[in-house]
């Protein structure tokens, strides 16, 4: 599925404007965001949220560097192929902003790209303060090399997690549309899918576990056509594994 170029450039423009504003981002010279690898079993986080916000996908194992008028993206060759189409669909309003894509295929490529990006940071403003999501710690070939090069260069890491969260918290029209669509799908799956499974279990005197119901609910959310739901086309994905709870009614003693 292609990345929505219009949405990408619009949100990138908003991020650039916010980053260049005086007093924002704790006076950092650049912003660095590492996308966690899928192998890292972690909950939804700001790193994933940022990539989803801009690209509509998580791009695990990638690195994003933002300076005043340029954004650098280091990623695998496959991911870069999907990103290159964005360069050909840049709107006139972003004519003075540049997006640079760095392909990474081997360990030697990682070292070369990391050293180049360190030079990019050094040439941005004061060149010593890098805004990062400091709580997002994980180990991979790219992240280990990146952190080692930052340490060697003497660049200070400044936590901008809350600032990035505040920037992304303002929902634009597209985000609001997604929230309404997700709410509609969730309601219909609960009404026409999950509740019906519980009713069938009662009718057939068949035991069913919470995990079975949750697995079915997740499947219905991502594939609503399985319960004949007609919804507008578009990608669907569960935010997390559904939580199924059964409330046992409390029996009160009869008082005469």
PDB file of C-alpha atoms in Angstrom, residues 196-209 212:
ATOM      1  CA  UNK A 196     -23.202 -13.165  18.799  1.00  0.00           C
ATOM      2  CA  UNK A 197     -20.349 -15.544  19.694  1.00  0.00           C
ATOM      3  CA  UNK A 198     -21.332 -15.359  23.371  1.00  0.00           C
ATOM      4  CA  UNK A 199     -25.007 -15.943  22.533  1.00  0.00           C
ATOM      5  CA  UNK A 200     -24.121 -18.971  20.381  1.00  0.00           C
ATOM      6  CA  UNK A 201     -22.021 -20.398  23.220  1.00  0.00           C
ATOM      7  CA  UNK A 202     -24.968 -20.095  25.607  1.00  0.00           C
ATOM      8  CA  UNK A 203     -27.411 -21.586  23.112  1.00  0.00           C
ATOM      9  CA  UNK A 204     -25.135 -24.563  22.459  1.00  0.00           C
ATOM     10  CA  UNK A 205     -24.089 -24.953  26.110  1.00  0.00           C
ATOM     11  CA  UNK A 206     -20.521 -24.769  24.850  1.00  0.00           C
ATOM     12  CA  UNK A 207     -17.676 -23.322  26.952  1.00  0.00           C
ATOM     13  CA  UNK A 208     -15.698 -20.478  25.397  1.00  0.00           C
ATOM     14  CA  UNK A 209     -12.649 -18.766  26.879  1.00  0.00           C
ATOM     15  CA  UNK A 212     -10.939 -17.234  22.154  1.00  0.00           C
TER      16      UNK A 212
END
